[in-house]
Amino acid sequence: MRGKARELGITIGTLPTGSKNCITDVAGVQVGHVTLDQPLAAQGAYACTGVTAILPHDGNLFQQKVTAASYVLNGFGKTTGLVQVNELGVLESPIMLTNTLSVPAVTQGTLQYMLEANEDIGLTTGTINIVVGECNDSYLNSIRACAITPEHAMEAIRTATDSTAQEGAVGAGKGMMCFGYKGGIGASSRLVKVEQTDICYTVGCMVLSNFGQSADFLAHHYRASTSQQSSTLAPTDGSIMIVLATDAPLSSRQLTRVIKRCGIGLGRTGSHFSHGSGDIVIGFTTAHHIPHTTDQLIVTRTQLREDHPVMNQLFAAAAEATEEAIINSLFQAQTTVGRDGHKVEAYMYESCEK
């Protein structure tokens, strides 16, 4: 039976997790998956791929934006929308994840969904910034077939919920690999309690893992199986997309500082941000809902003091949640067979429970 690291007795870091140990522990955040696992018309072709949608809240994301930022650890990736996110410091659409060649279709589907929900876009107001990230799943998925359609993106958004998200070989993670074994979607969360107060902030992380060779994996850090034969497989142009959510009141600049620490969690697993890897982090905070239009000249928002000890706790939470989300993506993924009979084995681990 596959399970999350903590279900197997493996504790990562020192901070406590939220009740779901998932990005949806951040109040309002929702996740939806659409998974394709089916043969295609062409001989040997197979759709082993999907779409994952992450929504900061259940309202109208264009009309009520959230503070956001992104950070590039290694830029061998194909994303949409991050230039404007960093320029304006806001997110106004779901964050969508998919395979490399499906970025256009997922962008189109997300755009259609947002246009249907906002009749003013492009008429009485400006356009919209759609955010999509990707990893290359071409070993298992017939990526040239472009099986993902705009409708799949819309379905992922419509079916998103705030329950504990599925992890492993689901959604955008269906065809992904991690350290030469089956990878994909992983999630974790951390609680940051402010001393001598009743305040507790939540940091949640979701990853799309598709990177590394088995020799890179620091398995002994997780008391995982050391008897399994090493895999010779490695993702083609392997990458990772990391999405970090929090309810801590941070500015876009402060959020950038926090999400940089996701790279620490990635490095702890054994990654060195290789040449062909797109290692990209997108972060947002739900603390601020920013109206699309307002008559106010001055907008006032709260934010944490830069030198308060809680900032260091948020840094630690970002690193820990990212590390554990990656391990969860690896431990929960099932052995998968894809195009041309290609097979990627699930990582075999040993339970640490007594």
mmCIF file of N, CA, C and O in Angstrom, residues 4 7 17-29 161-165 167 187-189 328:
data_model
loop_
_atom_site.group_PDB
_atom_site.id
_atom_site.type_symbol
_atom_site.label_atom_id
_atom_site.label_comp_id
_atom_site.label_asym_id
_atom_site.label_seq_id
_atom_site.Cartn_x
_atom_site.Cartn_y
_atom_site.Cartn_z
ATOM 1 N N LYS A 4 1.720 8.451 2.317
ATOM 2 C CA LYS A 4 2.549 9.616 2.550
ATOM 3 C C LYS A 4 3.662 9.256 3.528
ATOM 4 O O LYS A 4 3.560 8.292 4.305
ATOM 5 N N GLU A 7 2.777 8.705 7.160
ATOM 6 C CA GLU A 7 2.016 7.490 7.395
ATOM 7 C C GLU A 7 2.927 6.274 7.512
ATOM 8 O O GLU A 7 2.534 5.234 8.034
ATOM 9 N N THR A 17 2.546 19.744 10.927
ATOM 10 C CA THR A 17 1.785 19.855 9.688
ATOM 11 C C THR A 17 0.360 20.289 9.994
ATOM 12 O O THR A 17 -0.104 20.214 11.133
ATOM 13 N N GLY A 18 -0.344 20.714 8.952
ATOM 14 C CA GLY A 18 -1.770 20.960 9.075
ATOM 15 C C GLY A 18 -2.515 19.640 9.142
ATOM 16 O O GLY A 18 -1.941 18.563 8.976
ATOM 17 N N SER A 19 -3.828 19.712 9.358
ATOM 18 C CA SER A 19 -4.627 18.499 9.560
ATOM 19 C C SER A 19 -4.635 17.593 8.334
ATOM 20 O O SER A 19 -4.738 16.369 8.455
ATOM 21 N N LYS A 20 -4.513 18.162 7.134
ATOM 22 C CA LYS A 20 -4.519 17.364 5.908
ATOM 23 C C LYS A 20 -3.121 17.127 5.342
ATOM 24 O O LYS A 20 -2.949 16.350 4.410
ATOM 25 N N ASN A 21 -2.136 17.839 5.895
ATOM 26 C CA ASN A 21 -0.765 17.786 5.373
ATOM 27 C C ASN A 21 -0.766 18.002 3.863
ATOM 28 O O ASN A 21 -0.156 17.245 3.098
ATOM 29 N N CYS A 22 -1.455 19.046 3.456
ATOM 30 C CA CYS A 22 -1.681 19.308 2.036
ATOM 31 C C CYS A 22 -1.756 20.819 1.823
ATOM 32 O O CYS A 22 -2.006 21.579 2.765
ATOM 33 N N ILE A 23 -1.580 21.248 0.592
ATOM 34 C CA ILE A 23 -1.683 22.670 0.275
ATOM 35 C C ILE A 23 -3.068 23.206 0.620
ATOM 36 O O ILE A 23 -3.229 24.396 0.924
ATOM 37 N N THR A 24 -4.080 22.334 0.625
ATOM 38 C CA THR A 24 -5.443 22.767 0.947
ATOM 39 C C THR A 24 -5.650 23.010 2.438
ATOM 40 O O THR A 24 -6.746 23.390 2.849
ATOM 41 N N ASP A 25 -4.614 22.822 3.256
ATOM 42 C CA ASP A 25 -4.688 23.269 4.649
ATOM 43 C C ASP A 25 -4.749 24.789 4.735
ATOM 44 O O ASP A 25 -5.228 25.339 5.729
ATOM 45 N N VAL A 26 -4.256 25.483 3.715
ATOM 46 C CA VAL A 26 -4.400 26.937 3.653
ATOM 47 C C VAL A 26 -5.857 27.218 3.283
ATOM 48 O O VAL A 26 -6.326 26.820 2.214
ATOM 49 N N ALA A 27 -6.574 27.878 4.184
ATOM 50 C CA ALA A 27 -8.019 28.059 4.027
ATOM 51 C C ALA A 27 -8.362 28.691 2.679
ATOM 52 O O ALA A 27 -7.776 29.704 2.289
ATOM 53 N N GLY A 28 -9.305 28.076 1.986
ATOM 54 C CA GLY A 28 -9.782 28.587 0.705
ATOM 55 C C GLY A 28 -9.127 27.967 -0.507
ATOM 56 O O GLY A 28 -9.690 27.994 -1.606
ATOM 57 N N VAL A 29 -7.926 27.410 -0.346
ATOM 58 C CA VAL A 29 -7.205 26.852 -1.492
ATOM 59 C C VAL A 29 -7.890 25.566 -1.952
ATOM 60 O O VAL A 29 -8.276 24.722 -1.143
ATOM 61 N N THR A 161 -11.563 21.140 -5.355
ATOM 62 C CA THR A 161 -12.159 21.183 -4.026
ATOM 63 C C THR A 161 -11.081 21.479 -2.992
ATOM 64 O O THR A 161 -9.883 21.401 -3.283
ATOM 65 N N ASP A 162 -11.525 21.771 -1.772
ATOM 66 C CA ASP A 162 -10.581 22.048 -0.692
ATOM 67 C C ASP A 162 -10.312 20.818 0.167
ATOM 68 O O ASP A 162 -9.744 20.919 1.251
ATOM 69 N N SER A 163 -10.687 19.642 -0.314
ATOM 70 C CA SER A 163 -10.403 18.414 0.419
ATOM 71 C C SER A 163 -8.938 18.028 0.229
ATOM 72 O O SER A 163 -8.206 18.677 -0.524
ATOM 73 N N THR A 164 -8.517 16.974 0.905
ATOM 74 C CA THR A 164 -7.148 16.509 0.738
ATOM 75 C C THR A 164 -6.931 16.080 -0.704
ATOM 76 O O THR A 164 -7.642 15.219 -1.222
ATOM 77 N N ALA A 165 -5.954 16.676 -1.366
ATOM 78 C CA ALA A 165 -5.744 16.421 -2.790
ATOM 79 C C ALA A 165 -5.129 15.053 -3.026
ATOM 80 O O ALA A 165 -4.326 14.563 -2.227
ATOM 81 N N GLU A 167 -2.535 12.525 -4.672
ATOM 82 C CA GLU A 167 -1.118 12.696 -4.956
ATOM 83 C C GLU A 167 -0.581 11.496 -5.722
ATOM 84 O O GLU A 167 -1.237 10.463 -5.824
ATOM 85 N N ALA A 187 2.243 16.771 -1.951
ATOM 86 C CA ALA A 187 1.809 17.931 -1.168
ATOM 87 C C ALA A 187 2.203 17.759 0.295
ATOM 88 O O ALA A 187 2.384 16.643 0.791
ATOM 89 N N SER A 188 2.316 18.885 0.978
ATOM 90 C CA SER A 188 2.579 18.889 2.417
ATOM 91 C C SER A 188 2.248 20.278 2.946
ATOM 92 O O SER A 188 2.007 21.220 2.177
ATOM 93 N N SER A 189 2.221 20.424 4.263
ATOM 94 C CA SER A 189 1.944 21.729 4.866
ATOM 95 C C SER A 189 2.672 21.859 6.189
ATOM 96 O O SER A 189 3.131 20.859 6.764
ATOM 97 N N ASN A 328 6.580 12.818 -0.780
ATOM 98 C CA ASN A 328 5.219 12.289 -0.918
ATOM 99 C C ASN A 328 4.883 11.976 -2.371
ATOM 100 O O ASN A 328 4.185 10.994 -2.660
#
